[in-house]
């Protein structure tokens, strides 16, 4: 995953400094929470497996403290971060073609690009391979196949019976609870909950739906600032009934009271009407949604237990909502129609559709929902600016569809405060674990995405001969390091980078990742390279970098 960075002086004498882009998910021996979370996200994004309800993330924590527990590796490699046993790994390599062999094909053809039949046990020191081995094993040993338990206690029981027979269920629950308690999303989001209030839900089911909303709200930093979350809510039966808009309550207590006051109506299931209402009303500035230039994600969470009435179709409303940049999560309960949920939800389906057996079970999803919504990106059209304020520790995740014929220039400007900018064409939330380009600035940085270097961002497309699309998605993540950071991002087609200043004396390479407490002898795993042409202007410098997309 090599990237060449060229710093061009005013004298036009080129000076080349090699800088490697980073993907610690395929780096043998890399460890830590960021590595684990990036690895789990890559598997979810592949859409190969069903939702594991955070089980993979939790096993990494319990088995090896995300690879940082030296005691876990006292006996040697022990299956990498996920510490799968040799016997369990062998089972993952013996899937019959008639049963689960299609998973091998999916892995090879997906963006992960892994031929599982070539993987050996020693390869499990690579985080992605260790996680895939664990995920395949979970798929094989779940009952029914690939239907993972969604509650913490049932997951702990599964782990004890199938994954680690010497493990302690109580310790599993305690460690996971400690990790997940008190987690607060520091990223501003506009979230609208749509609650099914049809007759099949009943008073008890509706009460549990309201309780779920309250539990998720507890994990958000509620308030009116750009870095805080706003919440709206509605119910739908034969018609849509608004409970409160995004701007009706700017504190957590007010939202919780408003949810308690929602009265169950009963009736049909006008899900299509609810989606239309969310798009045409809830996510408008008149009803409290932040302007698109703030780059605040717009997220709808739909809870339903049935099938929509025929007079309220869902296909067209869902397509329009997706087109308008609304991310939709669907939580199906009981007899909810999975085919409908798949149509309504955003992609990938594995991370945006959750199906539980009863309303009593939705309580288990609160942490999962809060975590996933906190990572959503905002798609901004090239040519539209972003103007927002960030607090320390907050991030903005922005994606751009860039024309392959002309490329685009992204200009990041901070009038106050320090930010780190990561770019990637592979993952929606690039960070220290996975990125293709990284720069830090407390002034301005111009990045030109050169069309001459834009290739296919998907190994699957390259392998199967799919026609190269006219645009490529570039993901950016901007992290603030100080409170009161004022951020302005300008995007324009073509090369508009300002490069009329001399370069700095040196360019620091990217930070390295943490390594596991055991010696690594394996060769590096497969990597994907993403070349970008970049011009960075930091007060007195112009930096040109080339990365390959």
Short mmCIF file of C-alpha atoms in Angstrom, two decimals:
data_model
loop_
_atom_site.label_atom_id
_atom_site.label_comp_id
_atom_site.label_asym_id
_atom_site.label_seq_id
_atom_site.Cartn_x
_atom_site.Cartn_y
_atom_site.Cartn_z
CA UNK A 1 0.00 0.00 0.00
CA UNK A 2 2.71 2.40 -1.00
CA UNK A 3 2.23 6.11 -1.46
CA UNK A 4 4.82 8.50 -2.89
CA UNK A 5 4.82 12.03 -1.56
CA UNK A 6 6.56 14.72 -3.62
CA UNK A 7 7.25 18.15 -2.14
CA UNK A 8 7.71 20.67 -4.95
CA UNK A 9 9.71 23.84 -4.25
CA UNK A 10 9.14 27.25 -5.78
CA UNK A 11 12.36 26.63 -7.74
CA UNK A 12 10.67 23.60 -9.36
CA UNK A 13 13.35 21.23 -8.02
CA UNK A 14 11.46 18.05 -7.07
CA UNK A 15 12.21 16.34 -3.76
CA UNK A 16 10.72 12.88 -3.25
CA UNK A 17 9.96 11.40 0.16
CA UNK A 18 8.45 7.90 0.25
CA UNK A 19 5.53 7.66 2.67
CA UNK A 20 3.50 4.48 3.21
CA UNK A 21 -0.26 4.58 3.55
CA UNK A 22 -1.49 2.50 6.45
CA UNK A 23 -3.73 -0.54 6.75
CA UNK A 24 -3.07 -2.16 10.10
CA UNK A 25 -5.93 -4.60 9.53
CA UNK A 26 -3.59 -6.50 7.17
CA UNK A 27 -0.38 -5.83 9.12
CA UNK A 28 0.86 -8.90 11.03
CA UNK A 29 1.15 -8.16 14.74
CA UNK A 30 -0.89 -4.94 14.75
CA UNK A 31 -3.12 -4.62 17.81
CA UNK A 32 -5.30 -2.19 19.74
CA UNK A 33 -8.94 -1.01 19.80
CA UNK A 34 -8.68 1.04 16.60
CA UNK A 35 -7.27 -1.96 14.73
CA UNK A 36 -10.02 -4.24 16.04
CA UNK A 37 -12.81 -1.81 15.24
CA UNK A 38 -11.46 -1.12 11.74
CA UNK A 39 -11.15 -4.86 11.10
CA UNK A 40 -14.69 -5.58 12.29
CA UNK A 41 -16.01 -2.71 10.18
CA UNK A 42 -14.31 -4.06 7.05
CA UNK A 43 -16.00 -7.42 7.54
CA UNK A 44 -19.39 -5.78 8.08
CA UNK A 45 -18.91 -3.65 4.96
CA UNK A 46 -18.21 -6.77 2.89
CA UNK A 47 -21.86 -7.81 3.43
CA UNK A 48 -20.85 -11.48 3.30
CA UNK A 49 -22.08 -12.50 6.74
CA UNK A 50 -25.21 -11.64 8.66
CA UNK A 51 -25.12 -9.14 11.51
CA UNK A 52 -23.07 -10.51 14.41
CA UNK A 53 -24.49 -7.95 16.90
CA UNK A 54 -20.99 -6.93 18.04
CA UNK A 55 -19.99 -10.49 19.02
CA UNK A 56 -16.77 -10.33 16.99
CA UNK A 57 -15.82 -7.04 18.65
CA UNK A 58 -16.58 -8.44 22.09
CA UNK A 59 -14.59 -11.65 21.59
CA UNK A 60 -11.47 -9.64 20.69
CA UNK A 61 -11.84 -7.71 23.94
CA UNK A 62 -12.42 -10.76 26.13
CA UNK A 63 -9.88 -13.10 24.53
CA UNK A 64 -6.83 -10.81 24.26
CA UNK A 65 -7.82 -7.26 25.33
CA UNK A 66 -7.74 -6.35 21.62
CA UNK A 67 -4.35 -8.05 21.31
CA UNK A 68 -2.69 -6.06 24.11
CA UNK A 69 -2.85 -8.70 26.85
CA UNK A 70 0.64 -10.21 26.98
CA UNK A 71 -0.61 -13.07 29.16
CA UNK A 72 -2.95 -14.16 26.37
CA UNK A 73 0.07 -14.81 24.15
CA UNK A 74 2.25 -16.50 26.75
CA UNK A 75 1.98 -19.78 24.87
CA UNK A 76 2.78 -18.29 21.46
CA UNK A 77 0.73 -17.04 18.55
CA UNK A 78 -2.54 -18.58 19.78
CA UNK A 79 -4.67 -17.52 16.83
CA UNK A 80 -3.95 -13.80 16.79
CA UNK A 81 -6.21 -11.16 18.34
CA UNK A 82 -9.26 -13.46 18.20
CA UNK A 83 -7.24 -16.44 19.51
CA UNK A 84 -9.05 -19.15 17.59
CA UNK A 85 -7.70 -22.63 18.33
CA UNK A 86 -5.92 -24.66 15.61
CA UNK A 87 -8.74 -27.20 15.68
CA UNK A 88 -11.40 -24.54 15.20
CA UNK A 89 -9.39 -22.93 12.40
CA UNK A 90 -9.10 -26.27 10.60
CA UNK A 91 -12.89 -26.55 10.63
CA UNK A 92 -13.15 -23.20 8.82
CA UNK A 93 -11.04 -24.57 5.96
CA UNK A 94 -13.19 -27.64 5.42
CA UNK A 95 -16.50 -26.11 4.39
CA UNK A 96 -18.31 -28.29 1.88
CA UNK A 97 -19.16 -26.61 -1.43
CA UNK A 98 -22.75 -27.77 -1.16
CA UNK A 99 -23.21 -26.26 2.27
CA UNK A 100 -21.15 -23.15 2.99
CA UNK A 101 -18.61 -23.21 0.18
CA UNK A 102 -20.13 -20.05 -1.31
CA UNK A 103 -18.52 -18.10 1.54
CA UNK A 104 -15.11 -18.93 0.05
CA UNK A 105 -16.19 -17.48 -3.28
CA UNK A 106 -17.67 -14.39 -1.63
CA UNK A 107 -14.45 -13.75 0.30
CA UNK A 108 -12.36 -14.05 -2.82
CA UNK A 109 -14.57 -11.82 -4.97
CA UNK A 110 -15.28 -9.19 -2.34
CA UNK A 111 -13.16 -6.13 -1.62
CA UNK A 112 -11.44 -8.25 1.05
CA UNK A 113 -9.89 -10.34 -1.72
CA UNK A 114 -8.98 -13.33 0.46
CA UNK A 115 -8.69 -16.86 -0.92
CA UNK A 116 -9.46 -18.80 2.25
CA UNK A 117 -8.12 -22.08 0.89
CA UNK A 118 -4.62 -20.55 0.83
CA UNK A 119 -4.74 -19.31 4.44
CA UNK A 120 -2.69 -21.10 7.11
CA UNK A 121 -2.94 -20.96 10.88
CA UNK A 122 0.18 -18.80 11.15
CA UNK A 123 -1.58 -16.17 9.01
CA UNK A 124 -3.91 -15.49 11.94
CA UNK A 125 -1.40 -13.04 13.38
CA UNK A 126 -2.79 -10.69 10.71
CA UNK A 127 -5.87 -9.01 12.29
CA UNK A 128 -8.16 -9.36 9.26
CA UNK A 129 -7.34 -13.06 8.85
CA UNK A 130 -7.77 -13.74 12.57
CA UNK A 131 -11.14 -11.96 12.53
CA UNK A 132 -12.32 -13.76 9.40
CA UNK A 133 -11.39 -17.11 10.90
CA UNK A 134 -13.38 -16.27 14.01
CA UNK A 135 -16.33 -15.00 11.95
CA UNK A 136 -16.44 -18.11 9.75
CA UNK A 137 -16.28 -20.30 12.85
CA UNK A 138 -19.11 -18.31 14.46
CA UNK A 139 -21.15 -18.71 11.28
CA UNK A 140 -20.61 -22.49 11.29
CA UNK A 141 -21.37 -23.04 14.97
CA UNK A 142 -24.36 -20.72 15.42
CA UNK A 143 -27.85 -22.20 15.60
CA UNK A 144 -29.43 -21.68 13.11
CA UNK A 145 -26.40 -21.24 10.86
CA UNK A 146 -25.08 -17.65 10.89
CA UNK A 147 -27.86 -16.46 13.20
CA UNK A 148 -25.86 -14.90 16.01
CA UNK A 149 -27.34 -14.34 19.46
CA UNK A 150 -28.02 -10.63 19.98
CA UNK A 151 -28.10 -10.47 23.77
CA UNK A 152 -24.96 -10.14 25.88
CA UNK A 153 -25.81 -13.08 28.15
CA UNK A 154 -26.66 -15.45 25.25
CA UNK A 155 -23.44 -14.37 23.51
CA UNK A 156 -21.45 -15.13 26.66
CA UNK A 157 -23.08 -18.58 26.79
CA UNK A 158 -22.26 -19.24 23.12
CA UNK A 159 -18.65 -18.15 23.71
CA UNK A 160 -18.36 -20.54 26.65
CA UNK A 161 -19.94 -23.52 24.89
CA UNK A 162 -18.50 -23.14 21.39
CA UNK A 163 -15.54 -20.76 21.36
CA UNK A 164 -13.64 -21.03 24.65
CA UNK A 165 -14.73 -23.92 26.85
CA UNK A 166 -12.32 -22.77 29.58
CA UNK A 167 -13.82 -19.29 29.61
CA UNK A 168 -15.87 -17.64 32.33
CA UNK A 169 -19.30 -16.34 31.26
CA UNK A 170 -19.41 -13.85 34.12
CA UNK A 171 -16.04 -12.42 33.10
CA UNK A 172 -17.22 -12.10 29.50
CA UNK A 173 -20.26 -10.11 30.59
CA UNK A 174 -18.27 -7.98 33.05
CA UNK A 175 -15.56 -7.02 30.55
CA UNK A 176 -18.02 -6.16 27.80
CA UNK A 177 -20.21 -4.18 30.18
CA UNK A 178 -17.22 -2.20 31.41
CA UNK A 179 -16.17 -1.39 27.83
CA UNK A 180 -19.63 -0.34 26.68
CA UNK A 181 -20.97 1.48 29.71
CA UNK A 182 -20.90 5.23 29.59
CA UNK A 183 -20.05 5.38 25.89
CA UNK A 184 -21.17 8.74 24.54
CA UNK A 185 -21.18 9.61 20.85
CA UNK A 186 -19.16 12.80 20.39
CA UNK A 187 -20.26 13.29 16.81
CA UNK A 188 -23.26 15.47 16.01
CA UNK A 189 -26.10 13.54 14.33
CA UNK A 190 -29.69 14.30 13.37
CA UNK A 191 -31.64 11.15 14.34
CA UNK A 192 -35.33 10.48 13.74
CA UNK A 193 -37.00 7.40 15.25
CA UNK A 194 -40.10 5.98 13.51
CA UNK A 195 -42.09 3.60 15.73
CA UNK A 196 -44.56 1.07 14.37
CA UNK A 197 -47.87 1.65 16.18
CA UNK A 198 -50.00 -0.87 14.30
CA UNK A 199 -52.42 -3.18 16.09
CA UNK A 200 -49.99 -6.11 16.08
CA UNK A 201 -47.50 -4.16 18.21
CA UNK A 202 -49.79 -3.78 21.21
CA UNK A 203 -49.38 -1.59 24.27
CA UNK A 204 -46.51 -3.60 25.72
CA UNK A 205 -44.57 -3.72 22.46
CA UNK A 206 -45.01 0.02 21.93
CA UNK A 207 -43.85 0.72 25.47
CA UNK A 208 -40.72 -1.34 24.82
CA UNK A 209 -40.12 0.60 21.58
CA UNK A 210 -40.24 3.85 23.53
CA UNK A 211 -37.87 2.46 26.14
CA UNK A 212 -35.43 1.51 23.38
CA UNK A 213 -35.47 5.08 22.05
CA UNK A 214 -34.74 6.39 25.53
CA UNK A 215 -31.82 4.00 26.00
CA UNK A 216 -30.23 5.01 22.69
CA UNK A 217 -30.73 8.70 23.50
CA UNK A 218 -28.79 8.18 26.73
CA UNK A 219 -25.71 7.34 24.64
CA UNK A 220 -25.85 10.61 22.68
CA UNK A 221 -24.47 14.03 23.54
CA UNK A 222 -27.73 15.94 23.14
CA UNK A 223 -27.72 19.66 22.46
CA UNK A 224 -28.01 22.44 19.86
CA UNK A 225 -24.31 22.75 18.93
CA UNK A 226 -22.82 21.31 15.72
CA UNK A 227 -21.02 18.64 17.73
CA UNK A 228 -24.20 17.54 19.52
CA UNK A 229 -27.08 15.29 18.51
CA UNK A 230 -30.68 16.26 17.82
CA UNK A 231 -33.51 13.74 18.07
CA UNK A 232 -36.97 13.59 16.53
CA UNK A 233 -39.66 10.91 16.81
CA UNK A 234 -42.87 9.84 15.10
CA UNK A 235 -45.21 6.86 15.09
CA UNK A 236 -46.97 5.27 12.15
CA UNK A 237 -50.02 3.05 11.89
CA UNK A 238 -52.63 3.75 9.18
CA UNK A 239 -51.26 7.29 9.23
CA UNK A 240 -48.17 9.13 10.43
CA UNK A 241 -48.31 10.98 13.73
CA UNK A 242 -45.48 13.33 14.68
CA UNK A 243 -44.34 13.14 18.30
CA UNK A 244 -41.66 15.84 18.19
CA UNK A 245 -39.29 17.44 15.69
CA UNK A 246 -35.51 17.62 15.76
CA UNK A 247 -35.51 21.16 17.16
CA UNK A 248 -38.26 20.75 19.77
CA UNK A 249 -35.92 19.65 22.57
CA UNK A 250 -32.26 20.62 23.01
CA UNK A 251 -31.54 18.59 26.15
CA UNK A 252 -31.70 14.93 27.10
CA UNK A 253 -34.28 15.36 29.85
CA UNK A 254 -36.74 17.05 27.51
CA UNK A 255 -36.43 14.28 24.93
CA UNK A 256 -36.91 11.52 27.51
CA UNK A 257 -40.06 13.21 28.83
CA UNK A 258 -41.40 13.68 25.31
CA UNK A 259 -40.88 10.00 24.50
CA UNK A 260 -42.74 8.99 27.67
CA UNK A 261 -45.70 11.13 26.56
CA UNK A 262 -46.16 9.41 23.17
CA UNK A 263 -49.55 7.66 23.20
CA UNK A 264 -49.97 4.41 21.28
CA UNK A 265 -52.54 4.75 18.47
CA UNK A 266 -52.98 1.33 16.80
CA UNK A 267 -54.08 0.74 13.21
CA UNK A 268 -52.46 -0.40 9.96
CA UNK A 269 -48.81 -0.26 8.85
CA UNK A 270 -48.20 2.75 6.61
CA UNK A 271 -44.43 2.32 6.45
CA UNK A 272 -44.12 3.95 3.02
CA UNK A 273 -45.91 7.04 4.31
CA UNK A 274 -43.57 7.16 7.31
CA UNK A 275 -40.50 7.13 5.06
CA UNK A 276 -42.01 9.87 2.89
CA UNK A 277 -42.75 11.95 5.98
CA UNK A 278 -39.20 11.55 7.27
CA UNK A 279 -37.75 12.72 3.95
CA UNK A 280 -40.17 15.55 3.19
CA UNK A 281 -40.63 16.88 6.73
CA UNK A 282 -38.35 15.56 9.46
CA UNK A 283 -35.07 16.15 7.63
CA UNK A 284 -35.81 19.70 6.51
CA UNK A 285 -34.36 22.82 8.08
CA UNK A 286 -37.88 24.02 8.86
CA UNK A 287 -38.29 21.04 11.17
CA UNK A 288 -34.90 21.29 12.85
CA UNK A 289 -32.47 19.42 10.59
CA UNK A 290 -29.07 21.05 10.30
CA UNK A 291 -28.17 22.50 6.86
CA UNK A 292 -26.23 20.10 4.64
CA UNK A 293 -23.20 22.41 4.81
CA UNK A 294 -22.80 21.39 8.47
CA UNK A 295 -22.08 17.80 7.31
CA UNK A 296 -24.22 16.37 10.10
CA UNK A 297 -25.39 12.81 9.26
CA UNK A 298 -29.13 12.35 8.83
CA UNK A 299 -30.16 8.99 10.28
CA UNK A 300 -33.60 7.38 10.45
CA UNK A 301 -34.25 4.38 12.70
CA UNK A 302 -37.41 2.42 11.86
CA UNK A 303 -38.84 -0.16 14.29
CA UNK A 304 -41.52 -2.47 12.89
CA UNK A 305 -43.03 -5.90 13.52
CA UNK A 306 -45.02 -6.42 10.36
CA UNK A 307 -45.46 -5.96 6.64
CA UNK A 308 -46.51 -2.64 5.18
CA UNK A 309 -50.04 -2.28 3.81
CA UNK A 310 -50.20 -2.54 0.01
CA UNK A 311 -51.63 0.95 -0.31
CA UNK A 312 -48.44 2.35 1.24
CA UNK A 313 -45.59 1.06 -1.01
CA UNK A 314 -42.03 1.34 0.24
CA UNK A 315 -39.78 1.01 -2.82
CA UNK A 316 -40.04 4.53 -4.24
CA UNK A 317 -40.03 6.38 -0.88
CA UNK A 318 -36.97 4.40 0.22
CA UNK A 319 -35.08 5.13 -3.01
CA UNK A 320 -35.81 8.86 -2.68
CA UNK A 321 -34.65 8.87 0.94
CA UNK A 322 -31.39 7.16 -0.01
CA UNK A 323 -30.92 9.62 -2.87
CA UNK A 324 -31.33 12.52 -0.46
CA UNK A 325 -28.55 11.22 1.77
CA UNK A 326 -30.69 9.80 4.57
CA UNK A 327 -29.20 6.72 6.23
CA UNK A 328 -31.91 4.25 7.24
CA UNK A 329 -31.62 1.55 9.90
CA UNK A 330 -34.37 -1.05 10.15
CA UNK A 331 -35.07 -3.03 13.30
CA UNK A 332 -37.43 -5.88 12.57
CA UNK A 333 -39.32 -7.59 15.38
CA UNK A 334 -40.92 -11.03 15.24
CA UNK A 335 -42.73 -11.53 11.92
CA UNK A 336 -41.30 -8.41 10.25
CA UNK A 337 -40.67 -8.99 6.54
CA UNK A 338 -36.91 -9.25 5.92
CA UNK A 339 -37.32 -8.60 2.19
CA UNK A 340 -39.02 -5.28 2.97
CA UNK A 341 -36.43 -4.33 5.55
CA UNK A 342 -33.70 -4.98 2.99
CA UNK A 343 -35.37 -2.64 0.50
CA UNK A 344 -35.80 0.13 3.05
CA UNK A 345 -32.41 -0.02 4.77
CA UNK A 346 -29.17 1.56 3.66
CA UNK A 347 -26.20 -0.50 2.51
CA UNK A 348 -24.52 -2.68 3.58
CA UNK A 349 -27.57 -4.62 4.74
CA UNK A 350 -25.57 -6.57 7.34
CA UNK A 351 -24.99 -3.45 9.41
CA UNK A 352 -28.29 -1.63 8.74
CA UNK A 353 -30.89 -4.38 9.27
CA UNK A 354 -31.34 -6.00 12.66
CA UNK A 355 -34.00 -8.62 13.32
CA UNK A 356 -34.97 -9.81 16.79
CA UNK A 357 -37.60 -12.27 17.96
CA UNK A 358 -39.60 -9.99 20.25
CA UNK A 359 -39.93 -6.44 21.52
CA UNK A 360 -38.34 -7.60 24.76
CA UNK A 361 -35.14 -8.26 22.80
CA UNK A 362 -34.67 -4.79 21.30
CA UNK A 363 -33.14 -3.63 24.57
CA UNK A 364 -30.05 -5.61 23.58
CA UNK A 365 -29.50 -3.38 20.55
CA UNK A 366 -29.08 -0.03 22.28
CA UNK A 367 -25.25 0.01 22.37
CA UNK A 368 -24.98 -1.41 18.86
CA UNK A 369 -27.31 1.23 17.46
CA UNK A 370 -25.58 4.10 19.24
CA UNK A 371 -22.16 2.94 18.06
CA UNK A 372 -23.12 2.46 14.43
CA UNK A 373 -25.03 5.70 14.00
CA UNK A 374 -22.04 7.52 15.46
CA UNK A 375 -19.90 6.36 12.51
CA UNK A 376 -22.18 7.37 9.66
CA UNK A 377 -20.77 9.54 6.89
CA UNK A 378 -22.37 12.52 5.19
CA UNK A 379 -22.24 12.56 1.40
CA UNK A 380 -21.45 16.05 0.13
CA UNK A 381 -21.66 16.89 -3.56
CA UNK A 382 -18.48 18.31 -5.08
CA UNK A 383 -18.94 22.07 -5.28
CA UNK A 384 -20.86 22.35 -2.00
CA UNK A 385 -18.96 23.79 0.99
CA UNK A 386 -18.89 22.51 4.57
CA UNK A 387 -18.87 25.01 7.44
CA UNK A 388 -18.99 23.71 10.99
CA UNK A 389 -17.55 23.93 14.49
CA UNK A 390 -15.86 20.97 16.18
CA UNK A 391 -14.99 20.22 19.78
CA UNK A 392 -11.96 18.27 21.01
CA UNK A 393 -12.32 14.57 20.17
CA UNK A 394 -15.11 15.14 17.66
CA UNK A 395 -14.94 14.06 14.04
CA UNK A 396 -16.66 14.72 10.75
CA UNK A 397 -16.97 11.84 8.29
CA UNK A 398 -17.59 13.16 4.77
CA UNK A 399 -17.70 11.30 1.45
CA UNK A 400 -17.36 12.73 -2.05
CA UNK A 401 -18.22 11.18 -5.41
CA UNK A 402 -15.32 12.33 -7.58
CA UNK A 403 -15.45 12.44 -11.38
CA UNK A 404 -12.78 10.22 -12.91
CA UNK A 405 -12.31 12.54 -15.88
CA UNK A 406 -11.42 15.73 -14.00
CA UNK A 407 -10.67 14.76 -10.40
CA UNK A 408 -11.37 17.25 -7.62
CA UNK A 409 -9.68 19.56 -5.15
CA UNK A 410 -10.57 19.45 -1.45
CA UNK A 411 -9.52 22.47 0.62
CA UNK A 412 -9.58 22.12 4.40
CA UNK A 413 -9.30 25.39 6.35
CA UNK A 414 -9.32 25.96 10.12
CA UNK A 415 -9.39 29.53 11.38
CA UNK A 416 -8.76 28.22 14.88
CA UNK A 417 -7.84 24.81 16.25
CA UNK A 418 -5.84 21.80 15.09
CA UNK A 419 -7.29 19.00 12.94
CA UNK A 420 -6.05 15.73 11.48
CA UNK A 421 -7.43 14.79 8.06
CA UNK A 422 -7.47 11.19 6.81
CA UNK A 423 -8.46 10.08 3.29
CA UNK A 424 -9.42 6.63 2.04
CA UNK A 425 -11.16 5.06 -0.93
CA UNK A 426 -11.77 1.81 0.96
CA UNK A 427 -13.26 2.57 4.40
CA UNK A 428 -15.86 5.18 5.49
CA UNK A 429 -14.08 6.03 8.78
CA UNK A 430 -10.32 6.23 8.11
CA UNK A 431 -8.17 6.69 11.20
CA UNK A 432 -4.74 5.69 12.52
CA UNK A 433 -5.48 2.04 11.75
CA UNK A 434 -6.55 2.47 8.12
CA UNK A 435 -5.91 5.41 5.81
CA UNK A 436 -4.41 6.23 2.43
CA UNK A 437 -3.34 9.78 3.18
CA UNK A 438 -2.98 11.73 6.40
CA UNK A 439 -2.18 15.35 7.11
CA UNK A 440 -2.43 17.55 10.20
CA UNK A 441 -3.02 21.28 10.03
CA UNK A 442 -4.02 24.30 12.08
CA UNK A 443 -4.33 26.45 8.98
CA UNK A 444 -5.07 25.19 5.49
CA UNK A 445 -4.44 22.09 3.39
CA UNK A 446 -5.37 21.63 -0.30
CA UNK A 447 -5.72 18.09 -1.63
CA UNK A 448 -6.01 17.44 -5.37
CA UNK A 449 -7.44 14.07 -6.38
CA UNK A 450 -5.77 13.45 -9.75
CA UNK A 451 -7.99 11.66 -12.31
CA UNK A 452 -4.91 10.13 -13.95
CA UNK A 453 -4.40 8.09 -10.79
CA UNK A 454 -7.99 7.05 -10.22
CA UNK A 455 -8.32 3.31 -10.73
CA UNK A 456 -10.94 0.93 -9.47
CA UNK A 457 -11.32 1.09 -5.72
CA UNK A 458 -12.69 -2.44 -5.62
CA UNK A 459 -10.67 -5.57 -6.14
CA UNK A 460 -13.94 -7.32 -6.90
CA UNK A 461 -14.56 -5.03 -9.89
CA UNK A 462 -11.03 -5.56 -11.16
CA UNK A 463 -11.31 -9.33 -10.79
CA UNK A 464 -14.68 -9.72 -12.46
CA UNK A 465 -14.26 -7.23 -15.29
CA UNK A 466 -17.08 -4.92 -14.20
CA UNK A 467 -17.05 -1.68 -16.17
CA UNK A 468 -15.22 1.07 -14.29
CA UNK A 469 -17.77 3.58 -12.96
CA UNK A 470 -17.59 7.26 -13.88
CA UNK A 471 -17.05 8.31 -10.25
CA UNK A 472 -15.05 7.05 -7.31
CA UNK A 473 -15.96 7.54 -3.66
CA UNK A 474 -13.36 9.27 -1.50
CA UNK A 475 -13.95 9.17 2.26
CA UNK A 476 -12.54 11.84 4.55
CA UNK A 477 -12.36 11.88 8.32
CA UNK A 478 -11.52 15.13 10.11
CA UNK A 479 -10.65 14.88 13.80
CA UNK A 480 -10.46 17.97 16.03
CA UNK A 481 -7.80 18.22 18.73
CA UNK A 482 -8.98 21.44 20.38
CA UNK A 483 -12.32 22.89 21.49
CA UNK A 484 -13.90 25.57 19.35
CA UNK A 485 -12.28 24.39 16.12
CA UNK A 486 -13.84 26.25 13.20
CA UNK A 487 -13.72 24.16 10.03
CA UNK A 488 -14.35 25.12 6.42
CA UNK A 489 -14.11 22.59 3.58
CA UNK A 490 -14.34 23.61 -0.05
CA UNK A 491 -14.59 21.11 -2.92
CA UNK A 492 -14.30 21.85 -6.61
CA UNK A 493 -13.90 19.78 -9.74
CA UNK A 494 -10.46 19.82 -11.35
CA UNK A 495 -7.14 21.00 -9.95
CA UNK A 496 -7.62 24.24 -8.00
CA UNK A 497 -4.92 23.61 -5.39
CA UNK A 498 -2.84 26.62 -4.41
CA UNK A 499 0.82 25.61 -4.80
CA UNK A 500 2.62 28.95 -4.90
CA UNK A 501 4.52 28.60 -1.62
CA UNK A 502 7.85 26.89 -0.74
CA UNK A 503 7.66 23.51 1.02
CA UNK A 504 8.58 22.75 4.64
CA UNK A 505 12.06 21.47 5.39
CA UNK A 506 10.82 17.92 5.97
CA UNK A 507 7.73 15.78 5.88
CA UNK A 508 7.00 13.40 8.74
CA UNK A 509 5.93 9.86 7.80
CA UNK A 510 2.67 8.47 9.15
CA UNK A 511 2.64 7.15 12.69
CA UNK A 512 3.22 3.42 13.10
CA UNK A 513 0.77 1.11 14.79
CA UNK A 514 1.02 -0.86 17.98
CA UNK A 515 2.35 -4.39 17.74
CA UNK A 516 1.37 -7.53 19.56
CA UNK A 517 3.43 -8.87 22.48
CA UNK A 518 4.86 -11.69 20.37
CA UNK A 519 7.44 -11.81 17.59
CA UNK A 520 6.05 -11.82 14.07
CA UNK A 521 7.75 -13.87 11.35
CA UNK A 522 4.96 -13.98 8.79
CA UNK A 523 5.06 -12.11 5.54
CA UNK A 524 2.63 -9.20 5.23
CA UNK A 525 -0.90 -10.00 4.21
CA UNK A 526 -2.61 -8.72 1.05
CA UNK A 527 -3.03 -4.95 0.82
CA UNK A 528 -4.91 -2.55 -1.39
CA UNK A 529 -3.29 0.62 -2.59
CA UNK A 530 -5.02 3.94 -3.02
CA UNK A 531 -3.00 6.66 -4.84
CA UNK A 532 -4.25 10.34 -4.57
CA UNK A 533 -2.59 13.38 -6.05
CA UNK A 534 -2.42 15.94 -3.29
CA UNK A 535 -1.29 19.52 -2.90
CA UNK A 536 -1.05 20.59 0.73
CA UNK A 537 -0.86 24.25 1.64
CA UNK A 538 -0.04 24.92 5.29
CA UNK A 539 0.49 28.67 5.60
CA UNK A 540 3.86 28.67 3.80
CA UNK A 541 4.02 25.38 1.94
CA UNK A 542 2.72 23.42 -1.00
CA UNK A 543 2.88 19.64 -0.82
CA UNK A 544 2.10 17.29 -3.71
CA UNK A 545 1.34 13.67 -2.90
CA UNK A 546 0.42 10.81 -5.17
CA UNK A 547 -1.76 7.99 -3.98
CA UNK A 548 -3.44 5.37 -6.15
CA UNK A 549 -7.22 4.86 -6.06
#
